[in-house]
CSV table of C-alpha atoms and ligand atoms in Angstrom, one decimal:
chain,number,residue,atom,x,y,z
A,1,UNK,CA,-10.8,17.0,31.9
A,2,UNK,CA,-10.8,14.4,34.9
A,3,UNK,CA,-14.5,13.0,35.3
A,4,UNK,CA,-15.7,14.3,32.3
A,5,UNK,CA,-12.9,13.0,30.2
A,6,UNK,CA,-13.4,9.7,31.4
A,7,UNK,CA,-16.5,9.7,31.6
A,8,UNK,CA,-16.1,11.2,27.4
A,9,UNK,CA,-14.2,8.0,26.6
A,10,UNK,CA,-16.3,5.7,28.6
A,11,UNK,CA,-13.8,5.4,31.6
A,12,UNK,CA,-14.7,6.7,35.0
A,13,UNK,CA,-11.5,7.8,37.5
A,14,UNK,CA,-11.6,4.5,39.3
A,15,UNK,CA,-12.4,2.0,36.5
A,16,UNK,CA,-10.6,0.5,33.3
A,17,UNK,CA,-11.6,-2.0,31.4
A,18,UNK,CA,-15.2,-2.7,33.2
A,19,UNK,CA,-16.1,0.9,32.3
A,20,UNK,CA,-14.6,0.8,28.5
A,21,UNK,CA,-17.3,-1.8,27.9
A,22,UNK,CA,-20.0,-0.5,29.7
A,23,UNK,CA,-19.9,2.5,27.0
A,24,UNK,CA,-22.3,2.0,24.5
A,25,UNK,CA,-22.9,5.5,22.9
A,26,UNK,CA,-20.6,6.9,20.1
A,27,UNK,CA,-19.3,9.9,22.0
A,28,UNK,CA,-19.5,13.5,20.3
A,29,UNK,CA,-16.2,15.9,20.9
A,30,UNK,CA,-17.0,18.6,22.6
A,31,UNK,CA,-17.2,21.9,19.8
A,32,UNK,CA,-13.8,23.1,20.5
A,33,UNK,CA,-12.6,26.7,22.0
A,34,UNK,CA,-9.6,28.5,20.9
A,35,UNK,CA,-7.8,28.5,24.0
A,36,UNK,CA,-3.8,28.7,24.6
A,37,UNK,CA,-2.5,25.1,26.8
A,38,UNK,CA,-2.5,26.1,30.4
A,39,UNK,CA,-2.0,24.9,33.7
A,40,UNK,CA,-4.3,23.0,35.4
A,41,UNK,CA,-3.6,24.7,39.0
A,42,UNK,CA,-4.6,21.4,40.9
A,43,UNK,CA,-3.0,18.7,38.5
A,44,UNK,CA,-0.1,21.0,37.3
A,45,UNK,CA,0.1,19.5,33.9
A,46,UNK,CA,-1.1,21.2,30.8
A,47,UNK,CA,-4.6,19.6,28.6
A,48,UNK,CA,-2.7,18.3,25.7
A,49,UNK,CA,-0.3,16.4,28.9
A,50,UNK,CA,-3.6,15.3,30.5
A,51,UNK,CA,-5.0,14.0,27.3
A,52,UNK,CA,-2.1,12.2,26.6
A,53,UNK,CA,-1.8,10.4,30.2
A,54,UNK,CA,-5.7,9.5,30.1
A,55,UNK,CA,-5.0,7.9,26.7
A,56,UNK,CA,-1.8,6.0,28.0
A,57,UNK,CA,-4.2,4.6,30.8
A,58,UNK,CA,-7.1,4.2,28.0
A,59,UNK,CA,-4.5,1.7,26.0
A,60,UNK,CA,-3.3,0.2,29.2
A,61,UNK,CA,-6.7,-1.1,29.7
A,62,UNK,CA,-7.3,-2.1,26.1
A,63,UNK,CA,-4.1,-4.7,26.6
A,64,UNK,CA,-5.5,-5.9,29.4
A,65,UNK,CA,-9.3,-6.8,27.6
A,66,UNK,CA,-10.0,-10.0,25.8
A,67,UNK,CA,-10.1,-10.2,22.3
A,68,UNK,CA,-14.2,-10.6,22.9
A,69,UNK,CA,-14.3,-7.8,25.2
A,70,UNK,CA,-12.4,-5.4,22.4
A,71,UNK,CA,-15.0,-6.9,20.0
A,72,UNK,CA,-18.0,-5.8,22.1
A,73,UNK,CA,-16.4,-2.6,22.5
A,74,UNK,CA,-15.9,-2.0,19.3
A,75,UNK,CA,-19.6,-3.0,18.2
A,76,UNK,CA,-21.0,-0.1,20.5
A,77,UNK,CA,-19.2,2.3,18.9
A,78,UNK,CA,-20.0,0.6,15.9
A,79,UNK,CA,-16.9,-0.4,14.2
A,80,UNK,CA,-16.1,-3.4,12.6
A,81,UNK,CA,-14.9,-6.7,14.7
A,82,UNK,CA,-12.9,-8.2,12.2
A,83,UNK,CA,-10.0,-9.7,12.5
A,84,UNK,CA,-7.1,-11.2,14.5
A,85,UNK,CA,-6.5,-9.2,18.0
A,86,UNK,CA,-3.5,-7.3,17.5
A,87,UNK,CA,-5.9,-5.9,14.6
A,88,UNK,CA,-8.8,-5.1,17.0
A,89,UNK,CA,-6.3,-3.6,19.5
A,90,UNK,CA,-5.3,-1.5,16.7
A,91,UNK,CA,-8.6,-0.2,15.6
A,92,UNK,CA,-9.6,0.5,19.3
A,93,UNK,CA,-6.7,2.6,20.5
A,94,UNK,CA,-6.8,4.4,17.3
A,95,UNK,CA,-10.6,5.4,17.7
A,96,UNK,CA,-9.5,7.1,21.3
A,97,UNK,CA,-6.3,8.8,19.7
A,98,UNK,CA,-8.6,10.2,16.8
A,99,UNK,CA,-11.0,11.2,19.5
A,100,UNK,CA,-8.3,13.0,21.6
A,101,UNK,CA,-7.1,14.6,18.0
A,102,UNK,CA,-10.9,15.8,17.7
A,103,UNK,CA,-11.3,17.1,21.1
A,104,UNK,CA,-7.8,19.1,21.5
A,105,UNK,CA,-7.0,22.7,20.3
A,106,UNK,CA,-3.8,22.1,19.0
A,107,UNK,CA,-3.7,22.2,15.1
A,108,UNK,CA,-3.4,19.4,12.8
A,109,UNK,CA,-0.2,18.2,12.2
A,110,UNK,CA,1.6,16.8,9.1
A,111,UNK,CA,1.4,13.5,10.2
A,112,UNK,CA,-2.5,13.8,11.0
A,113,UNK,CA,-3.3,14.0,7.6
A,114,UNK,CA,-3.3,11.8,4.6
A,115,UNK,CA,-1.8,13.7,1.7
A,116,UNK,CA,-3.6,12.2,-1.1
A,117,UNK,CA,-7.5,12.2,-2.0
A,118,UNK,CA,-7.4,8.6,-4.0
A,119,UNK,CA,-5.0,5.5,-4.4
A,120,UNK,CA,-4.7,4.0,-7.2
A,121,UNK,CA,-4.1,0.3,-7.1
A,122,UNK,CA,-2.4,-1.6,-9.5
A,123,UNK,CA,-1.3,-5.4,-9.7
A,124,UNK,CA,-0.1,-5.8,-13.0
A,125,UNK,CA,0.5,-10.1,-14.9
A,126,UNK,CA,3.6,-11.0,-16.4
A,127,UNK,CA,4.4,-13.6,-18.6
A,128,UNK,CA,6.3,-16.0,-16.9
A,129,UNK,CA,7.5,-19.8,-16.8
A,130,UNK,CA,7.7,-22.4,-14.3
A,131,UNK,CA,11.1,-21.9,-13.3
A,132,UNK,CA,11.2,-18.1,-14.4
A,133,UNK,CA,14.9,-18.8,-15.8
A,134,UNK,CA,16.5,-16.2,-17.8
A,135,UNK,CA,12.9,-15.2,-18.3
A,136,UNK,CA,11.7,-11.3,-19.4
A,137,UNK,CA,9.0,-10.7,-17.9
A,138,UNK,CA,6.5,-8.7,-20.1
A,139,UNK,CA,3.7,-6.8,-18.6
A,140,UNK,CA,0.2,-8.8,-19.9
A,141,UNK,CA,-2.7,-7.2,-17.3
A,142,UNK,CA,-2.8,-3.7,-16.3
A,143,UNK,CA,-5.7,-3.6,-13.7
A,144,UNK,CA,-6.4,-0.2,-11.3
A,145,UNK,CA,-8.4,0.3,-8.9
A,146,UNK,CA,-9.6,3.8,-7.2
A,147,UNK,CA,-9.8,3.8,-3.6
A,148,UNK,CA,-11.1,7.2,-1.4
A,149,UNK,CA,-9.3,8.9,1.5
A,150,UNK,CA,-12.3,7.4,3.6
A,151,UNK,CA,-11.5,3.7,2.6
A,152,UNK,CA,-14.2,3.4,-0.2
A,153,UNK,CA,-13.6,1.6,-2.9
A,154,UNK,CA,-14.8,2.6,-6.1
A,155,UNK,CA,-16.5,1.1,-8.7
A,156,UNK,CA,-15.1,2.7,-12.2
A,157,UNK,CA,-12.3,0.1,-12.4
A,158,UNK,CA,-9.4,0.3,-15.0
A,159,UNK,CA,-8.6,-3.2,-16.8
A,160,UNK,CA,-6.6,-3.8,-20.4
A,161,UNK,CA,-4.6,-7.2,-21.2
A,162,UNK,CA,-1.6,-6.3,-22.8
A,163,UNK,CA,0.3,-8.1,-26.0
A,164,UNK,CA,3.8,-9.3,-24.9
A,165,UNK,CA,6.2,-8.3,-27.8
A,166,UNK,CA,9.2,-10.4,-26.8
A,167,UNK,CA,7.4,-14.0,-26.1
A,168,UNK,CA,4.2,-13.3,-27.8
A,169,UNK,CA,3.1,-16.6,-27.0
A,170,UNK,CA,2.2,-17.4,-23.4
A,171,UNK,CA,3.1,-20.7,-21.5
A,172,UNK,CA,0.8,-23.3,-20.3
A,173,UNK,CA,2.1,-22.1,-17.0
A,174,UNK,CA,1.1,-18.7,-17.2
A,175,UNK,CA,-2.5,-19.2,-18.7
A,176,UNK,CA,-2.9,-21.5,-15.8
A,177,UNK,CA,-1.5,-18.9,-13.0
A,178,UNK,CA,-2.9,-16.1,-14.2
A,179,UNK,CA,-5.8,-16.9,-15.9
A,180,UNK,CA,-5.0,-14.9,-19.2
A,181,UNK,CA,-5.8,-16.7,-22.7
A,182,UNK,CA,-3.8,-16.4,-25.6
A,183,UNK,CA,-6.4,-15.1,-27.1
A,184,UNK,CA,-6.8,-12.0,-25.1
A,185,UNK,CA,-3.0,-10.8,-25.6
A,186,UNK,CA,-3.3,-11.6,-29.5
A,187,UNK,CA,-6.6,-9.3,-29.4
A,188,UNK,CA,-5.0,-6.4,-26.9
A,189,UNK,CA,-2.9,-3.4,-27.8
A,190,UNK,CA,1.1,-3.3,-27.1
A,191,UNK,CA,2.0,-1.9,-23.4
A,192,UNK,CA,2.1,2.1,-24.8
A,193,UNK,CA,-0.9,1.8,-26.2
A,194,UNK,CA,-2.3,0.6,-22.9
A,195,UNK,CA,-0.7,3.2,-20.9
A,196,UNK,CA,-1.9,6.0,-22.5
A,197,UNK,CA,-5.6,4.4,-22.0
A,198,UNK,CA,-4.9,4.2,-18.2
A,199,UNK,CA,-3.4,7.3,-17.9
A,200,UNK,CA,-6.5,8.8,-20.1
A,201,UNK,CA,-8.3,7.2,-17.3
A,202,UNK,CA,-6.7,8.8,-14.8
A,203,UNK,CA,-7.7,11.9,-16.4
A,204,UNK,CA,-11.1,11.1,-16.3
A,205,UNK,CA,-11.4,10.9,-12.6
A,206,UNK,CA,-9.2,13.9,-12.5
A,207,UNK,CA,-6.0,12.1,-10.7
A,208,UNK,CA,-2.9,14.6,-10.6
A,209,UNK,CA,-5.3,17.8,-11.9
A,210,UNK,CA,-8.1,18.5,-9.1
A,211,UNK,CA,-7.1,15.7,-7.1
A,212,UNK,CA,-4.0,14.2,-5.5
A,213,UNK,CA,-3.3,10.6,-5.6
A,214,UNK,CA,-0.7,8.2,-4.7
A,215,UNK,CA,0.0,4.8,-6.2
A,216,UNK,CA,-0.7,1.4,-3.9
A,217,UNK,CA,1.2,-2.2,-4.9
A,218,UNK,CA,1.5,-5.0,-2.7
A,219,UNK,CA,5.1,-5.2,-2.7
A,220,UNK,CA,7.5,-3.4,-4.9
A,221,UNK,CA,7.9,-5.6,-8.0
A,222,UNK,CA,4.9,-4.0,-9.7
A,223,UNK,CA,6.7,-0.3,-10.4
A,224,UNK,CA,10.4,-1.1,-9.2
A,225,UNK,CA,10.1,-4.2,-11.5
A,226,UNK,CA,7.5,-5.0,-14.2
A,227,UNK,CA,7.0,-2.0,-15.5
A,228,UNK,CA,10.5,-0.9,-15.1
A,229,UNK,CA,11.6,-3.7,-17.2
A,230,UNK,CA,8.3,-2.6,-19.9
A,231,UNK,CA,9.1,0.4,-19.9
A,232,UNK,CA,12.7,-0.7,-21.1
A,233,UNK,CA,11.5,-3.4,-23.9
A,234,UNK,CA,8.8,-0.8,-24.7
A,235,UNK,CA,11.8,1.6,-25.2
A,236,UNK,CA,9.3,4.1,-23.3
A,237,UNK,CA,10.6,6.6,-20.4
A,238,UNK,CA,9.2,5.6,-17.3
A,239,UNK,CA,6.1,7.2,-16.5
A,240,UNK,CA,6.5,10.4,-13.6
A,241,UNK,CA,3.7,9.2,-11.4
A,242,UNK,CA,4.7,5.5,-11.3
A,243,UNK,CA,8.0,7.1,-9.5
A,244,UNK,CA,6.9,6.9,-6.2
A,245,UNK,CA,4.6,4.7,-4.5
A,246,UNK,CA,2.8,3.2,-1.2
A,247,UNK,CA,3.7,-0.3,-0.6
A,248,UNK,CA,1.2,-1.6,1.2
A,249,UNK,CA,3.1,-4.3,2.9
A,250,UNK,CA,5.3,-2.0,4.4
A,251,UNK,CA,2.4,0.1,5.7
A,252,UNK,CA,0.4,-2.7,6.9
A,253,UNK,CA,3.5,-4.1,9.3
A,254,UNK,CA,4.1,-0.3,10.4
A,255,UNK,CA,0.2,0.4,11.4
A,256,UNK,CA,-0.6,-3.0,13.2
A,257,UNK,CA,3.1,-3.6,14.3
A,258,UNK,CA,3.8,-7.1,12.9
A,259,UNK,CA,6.0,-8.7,11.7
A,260,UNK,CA,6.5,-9.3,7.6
A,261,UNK,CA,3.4,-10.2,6.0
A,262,UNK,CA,1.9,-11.0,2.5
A,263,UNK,CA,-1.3,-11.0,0.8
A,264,UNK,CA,-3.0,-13.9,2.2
A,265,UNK,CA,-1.5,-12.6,6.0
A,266,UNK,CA,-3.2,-9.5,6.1
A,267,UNK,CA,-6.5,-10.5,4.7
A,268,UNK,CA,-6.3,-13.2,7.1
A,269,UNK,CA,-5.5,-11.2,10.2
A,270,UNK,CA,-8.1,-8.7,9.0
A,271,UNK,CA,-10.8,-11.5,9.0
A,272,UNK,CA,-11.3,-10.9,5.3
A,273,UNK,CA,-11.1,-14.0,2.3
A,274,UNK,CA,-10.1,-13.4,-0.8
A,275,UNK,CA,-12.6,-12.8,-3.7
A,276,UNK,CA,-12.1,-13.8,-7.0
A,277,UNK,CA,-9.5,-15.1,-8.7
A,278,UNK,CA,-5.7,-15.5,-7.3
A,279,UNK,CA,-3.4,-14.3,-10.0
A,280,UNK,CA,-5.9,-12.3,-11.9
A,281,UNK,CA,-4.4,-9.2,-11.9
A,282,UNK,CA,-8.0,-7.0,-11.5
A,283,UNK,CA,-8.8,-9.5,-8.6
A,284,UNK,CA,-5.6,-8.8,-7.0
A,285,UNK,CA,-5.8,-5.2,-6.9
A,286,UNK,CA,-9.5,-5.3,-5.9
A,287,UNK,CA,-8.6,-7.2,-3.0
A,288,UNK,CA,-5.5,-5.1,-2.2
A,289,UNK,CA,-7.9,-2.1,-2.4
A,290,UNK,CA,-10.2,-4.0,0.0
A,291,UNK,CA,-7.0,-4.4,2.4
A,292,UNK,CA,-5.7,-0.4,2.1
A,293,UNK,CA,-9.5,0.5,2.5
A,294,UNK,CA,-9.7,-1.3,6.0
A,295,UNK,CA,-6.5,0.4,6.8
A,296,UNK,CA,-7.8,4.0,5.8
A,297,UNK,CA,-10.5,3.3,7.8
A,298,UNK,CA,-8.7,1.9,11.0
A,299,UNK,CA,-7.1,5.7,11.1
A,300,UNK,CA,-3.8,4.8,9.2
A,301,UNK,CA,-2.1,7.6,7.7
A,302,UNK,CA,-0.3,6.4,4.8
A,303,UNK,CA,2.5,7.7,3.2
A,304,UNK,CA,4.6,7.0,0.2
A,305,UNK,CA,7.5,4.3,1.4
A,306,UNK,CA,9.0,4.2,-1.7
A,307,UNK,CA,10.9,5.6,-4.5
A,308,UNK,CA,12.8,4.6,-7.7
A,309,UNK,CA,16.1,6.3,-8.3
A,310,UNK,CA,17.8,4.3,-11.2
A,311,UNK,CA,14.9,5.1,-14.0
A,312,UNK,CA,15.4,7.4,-17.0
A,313,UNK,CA,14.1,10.6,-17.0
A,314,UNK,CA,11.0,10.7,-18.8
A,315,UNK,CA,10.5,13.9,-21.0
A,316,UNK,CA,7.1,14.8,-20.4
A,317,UNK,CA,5.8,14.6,-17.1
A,318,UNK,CA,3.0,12.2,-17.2
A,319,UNK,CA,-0.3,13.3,-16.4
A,320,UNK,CA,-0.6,11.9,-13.2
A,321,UNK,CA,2.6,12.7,-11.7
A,322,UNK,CA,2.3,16.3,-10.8
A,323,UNK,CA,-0.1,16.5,-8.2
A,324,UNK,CA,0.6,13.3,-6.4
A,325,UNK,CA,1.5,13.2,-3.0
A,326,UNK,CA,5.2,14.0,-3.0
A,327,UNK,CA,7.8,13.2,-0.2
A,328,UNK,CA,7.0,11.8,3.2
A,329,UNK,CA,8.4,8.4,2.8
A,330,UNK,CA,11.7,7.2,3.5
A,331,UNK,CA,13.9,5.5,0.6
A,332,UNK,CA,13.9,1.6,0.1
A,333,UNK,CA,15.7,1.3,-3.6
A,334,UNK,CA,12.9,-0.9,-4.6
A,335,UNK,CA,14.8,-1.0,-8.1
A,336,UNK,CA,17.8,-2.0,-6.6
A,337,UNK,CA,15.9,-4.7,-4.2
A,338,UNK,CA,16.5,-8.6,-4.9
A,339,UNK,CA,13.6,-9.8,-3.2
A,340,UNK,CA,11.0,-12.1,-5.4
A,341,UNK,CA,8.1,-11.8,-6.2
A,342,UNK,CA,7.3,-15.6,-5.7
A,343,UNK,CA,9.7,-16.6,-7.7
A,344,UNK,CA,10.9,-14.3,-10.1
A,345,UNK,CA,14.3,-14.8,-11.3
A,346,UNK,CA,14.0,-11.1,-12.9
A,347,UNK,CA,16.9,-11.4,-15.1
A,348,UNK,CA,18.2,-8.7,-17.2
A,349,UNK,CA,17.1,-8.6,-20.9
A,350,UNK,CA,19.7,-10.7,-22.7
A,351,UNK,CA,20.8,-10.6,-26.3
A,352,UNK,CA,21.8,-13.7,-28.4
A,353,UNK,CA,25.2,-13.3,-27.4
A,354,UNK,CA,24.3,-13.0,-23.5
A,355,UNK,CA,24.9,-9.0,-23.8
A,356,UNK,CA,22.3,-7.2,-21.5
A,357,UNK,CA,19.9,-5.6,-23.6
A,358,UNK,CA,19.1,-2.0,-24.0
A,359,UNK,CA,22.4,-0.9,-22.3
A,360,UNK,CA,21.9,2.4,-21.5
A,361,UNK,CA,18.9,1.8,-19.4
A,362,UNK,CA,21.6,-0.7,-17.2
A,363,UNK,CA,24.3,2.1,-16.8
A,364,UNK,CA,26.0,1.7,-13.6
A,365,UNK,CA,25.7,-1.1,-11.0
A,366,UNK,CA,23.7,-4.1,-11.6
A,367,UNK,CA,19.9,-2.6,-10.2
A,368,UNK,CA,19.8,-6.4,-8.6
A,369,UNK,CA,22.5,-5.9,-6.1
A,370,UNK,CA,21.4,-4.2,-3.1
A,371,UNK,CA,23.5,-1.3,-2.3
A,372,UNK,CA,25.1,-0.2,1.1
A,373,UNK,CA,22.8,0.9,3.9
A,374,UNK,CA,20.4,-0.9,2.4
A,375,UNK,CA,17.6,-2.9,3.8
A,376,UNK,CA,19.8,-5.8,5.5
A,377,UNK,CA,16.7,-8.2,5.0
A,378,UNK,CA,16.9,-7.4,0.7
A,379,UNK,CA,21.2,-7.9,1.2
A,380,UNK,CA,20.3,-11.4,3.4
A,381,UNK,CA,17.6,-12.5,0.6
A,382,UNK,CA,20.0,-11.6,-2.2
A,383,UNK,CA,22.8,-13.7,-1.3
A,384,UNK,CA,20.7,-16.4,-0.3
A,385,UNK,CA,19.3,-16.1,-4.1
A,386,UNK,CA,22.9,-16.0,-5.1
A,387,UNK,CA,24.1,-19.1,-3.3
A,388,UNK,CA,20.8,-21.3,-4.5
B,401,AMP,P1,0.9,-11.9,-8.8
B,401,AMP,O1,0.6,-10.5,-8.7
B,401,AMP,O2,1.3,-12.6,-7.5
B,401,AMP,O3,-0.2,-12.6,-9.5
B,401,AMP,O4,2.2,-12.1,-9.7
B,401,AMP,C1,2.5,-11.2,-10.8
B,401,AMP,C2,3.3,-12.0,-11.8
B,401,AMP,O5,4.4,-12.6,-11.2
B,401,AMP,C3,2.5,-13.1,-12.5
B,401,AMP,O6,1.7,-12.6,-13.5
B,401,AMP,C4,3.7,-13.9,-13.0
B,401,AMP,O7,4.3,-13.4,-14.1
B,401,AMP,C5,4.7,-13.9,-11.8
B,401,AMP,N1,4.4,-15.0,-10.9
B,401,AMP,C6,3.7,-15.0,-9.8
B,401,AMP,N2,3.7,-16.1,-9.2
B,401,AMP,C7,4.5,-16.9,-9.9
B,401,AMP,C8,4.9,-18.3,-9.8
B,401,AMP,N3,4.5,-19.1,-8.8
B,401,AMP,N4,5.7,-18.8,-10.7
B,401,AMP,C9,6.2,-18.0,-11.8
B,401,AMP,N5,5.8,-16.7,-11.9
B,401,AMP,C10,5.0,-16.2,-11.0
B,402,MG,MG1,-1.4,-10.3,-9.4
C-alpha cells in the first residue's frame, strides 16, 4: 500500500492536506485480486488494517481543511460543492471510504449495500384548521415520487386529490396552506379509490414484483398518522407496504451527524431551495426526493427506521408489501409517537357523545402516549403537549 496508496488517494507519506488538494484526477481502483489478508512483514499489520489507518489519517486531514479547500477538492473529483461544511466533510470522507471499499478484497457486507432498488416518496395533505382542535384529519393529496438507488429522481410521478368524507368541505385555512380548492376534493375519488390507483401505479413500475422498494416521509406523521387515521375512517385495513418505512429525518441526522433537523434545515445545509409550492403535497415529496437523492448519492446507506406495530392486520397483502426491503431498522413506535406535525393536535375520531370512534381500531393503550423505553425526546414532547 504505502506510496502507492497515498499516492491512490492523493496523499503522499509526508503530506496531508497540501497533497489532498493537489489531486486533481478521479482515481481508478486498482482491478482487484483474490488474495487471503496477510502480513505485511515490514509494517506487521494486515491490508484491510493498513487501509483503515491510511483512511483515519485521510479524515484527519479533511478536519483540518477549510470549507473552500474541501470544496476545491471535491470539484476535482468532480462532486458537487453544495452545502454547509459538515455536509462537504461528509461527502469527502465518504468518497475515500467508498474508495477503500472498492479497492479491498474483503466481500461486501450487509451494511454496504442498499436493500432497496427505488423509494417511493410520499407527503400526503390533510384537512386541517387553524388551531387543529379536536380535528380528524382526512387524507386530501396523495403525491409519490420514485427515486433510484443512484439518487435519480424520476419523472413518472403519482398525484390524486382525495374527497374528505367526514368534513367534506375544506377551511379557508386549509385552501390557503395547502393550496387545494374545493373544487378538486368535490371532483376526486374517496381515499380507497385512490389507493388502489397508487398502488396500480406501483405496479406499473413493477415496485414489490421485479423490484424492491422502501417507503420515504419526512417525518413519521405521513404513515404512523394520516393514513393510519384514513385507513380507520375509510374502515380499510392498513395497507402491508405502508408498514414500514424510511424517515428521512432520522437518516439525514445519522449520515451527516447533526443534530434534529426539518425540511427547510436539510435543504438548507445541503445548499438546495425549495421549489415549488410549501404545503403542496407533490411539491413536498419532490423536494424530499431531491433531499434522499443527495443522500444516495453522498454514499448513505439507508435503511428502514421505522415500523408500525398497533395497525390491523390487513387481509390481503398489498401489492407493494412483499418485496420491500424488510428489517434493518430499529423500532421508534411512530404510531405511538406524540410529536406534531406542526401543529397537529391529532385527536382521536370522536362520536357525538365524545366516544372514540371506530373502537376496535383503539384497543389497548391510547397510540398518543409514548410507551416505556421509548424515545425520551417523543415522552419530553408529549408532556409538554399535555401541560400546554
Ligand atoms: P405538510 O406536509 O407540512 O404540508 O403538512 C401535512 C398536513 O399537516 C397539512 O396538509 C395540514 O393538514 C397539516 N398542517 C401542516 N401545517 C399546518 C399548520 N401550520 N396548521 C395546521 N395544520 C397544518
Ligand atoms: Mg406536505
Amino acid at each position: 500500500w504505502s506510496e502507492a496508496a497515498l499516492n491512490f488517494l492523493g496523499l503522499s507519506a509526508n503530506k496531508g492536506t497540501e497533497s489532498l488538494l493537489a489531486s486533481s484526477r478521479e482515481p481508478i481502483a486498482p482491478p482487484k485480486t483474490k488474495s487471503k489478508p496477510r502480513l505485511d512483514m515490514a509494517s506487521g499489520f494486515t491490508p484491510e488494517e493498513e487501509i483503515s489507518m491510511k483512511l483515519s489519517r485521510i479524515n484527519g486531514a479533511i478536519n483540518k481543511m477549510t470549507k473552500e479547500e474541501i470544496q476545491e477538492k471535491l470539484a476535482n473529483i468532480g462532486l458537487n460543492t453544495c452545502g454547509v461544511k459538515d455536509v462537504l466533510k461528509k461527502r469527502l470522507k465518504n468518497y475515500y471510504k467508498r474508495q477503500r471499499t472498492a479497492q479491498s478484497n474483503r466481500a461486501l457486507t450487509e451494511d454496504d449495500v442498499l436493500k432497496f432498488d427505488y423509494l417511493v416518496v410520499i407527503d400526503y395533505e390533510a384537512t386541517c384548521s387553524e388551531t387543529n382542535d379536536n380535528f380528524v384529519h382526512e387524507i386530501i393529496e396523495f403525491p409519490a415520487v420514485l427515486v433510484d438507488a443512484q439518487g435519480n429522481v424520476l419523472g413518472d410521478d403519482f398525484q390524486r386529490f382525495c374527497r374528505p368524507k367526514l368534513n367534506p368541505k375544506l377551511t379557508p385555512f386549509c385552501t390557503d396552506l395547502t393550496g387545494i380548492t374545493q373544487s378538486q376534493v368535490d371532483n376526486a375519488q374517496y381515499f380507497p379509490e385512490v389507493l388502489v390507483e397508487f398502488e396500480n401505479w406501483m405496479a406499473k413500475h413493477k415496485l414489490g414484483t421485479q423490484y424492491k422498494f422502501a417507503i420515504l416521509t419526512d417525518g413519521p406523521w405521513d404513515m404512523a398518522r394520516f393514513l393510519k387515521t384514513q385507513t380507520e375512517i375509510s374502515d380499510i385495513p392498513f395497507p402491508q407496504w405502508a408498514r414500514q418505512w424510511i424517515n428521512l429525518r432520522k437518516a439525514y441526522t445519522a449520515f451527516y451527524g447533526c443534530g434534529k433537523v426539518n425540511l427547510q434545515h436539510m435543504l438548507q445545509d445541503l445548499g438546495m431551495t425549495f421549489q415549488g409550492r410549501p404545503h403542496c403535497g407533490l411539491d413536498d415529496a419532490r423536494n424530499i426526493a431531491a433531499i434522499a437523492a443527495r443522500l444516495l448519492k453522498d454514499g448513505c446507506i439507508m435503511r428502514v427506521n421505522e415500523f408500525h406495530r398497533d395497525v390491523r392486520p390487513s387481509a390481503v397483502n398489498s401489492r407493494g408489501g412483499g418485496r420491500a426491503e424488510e428489517g434493518g431498522g430499529s423500532s421508534s413506535s411512530s404510531s405511538r409517537m406524540s410529536s406534531s406535525k406542526s401543529r397537529l393536535t391529532q385527536k382521536r375520531p370522536q362520536t357525538k357523545e365524545g366516544q372514540p370512534t371506530g373502537s376496535r381500531s383503539y384497543h389497548g393503550e391510547s397510540p398518543d402516549i409514548p410507551q416505556e423505553g421509548e424515545n425520551l425526546e417523543d415522552l419530553l414532547q408529549y408532556l409538554k403537549l399535555q401541560r400546554s
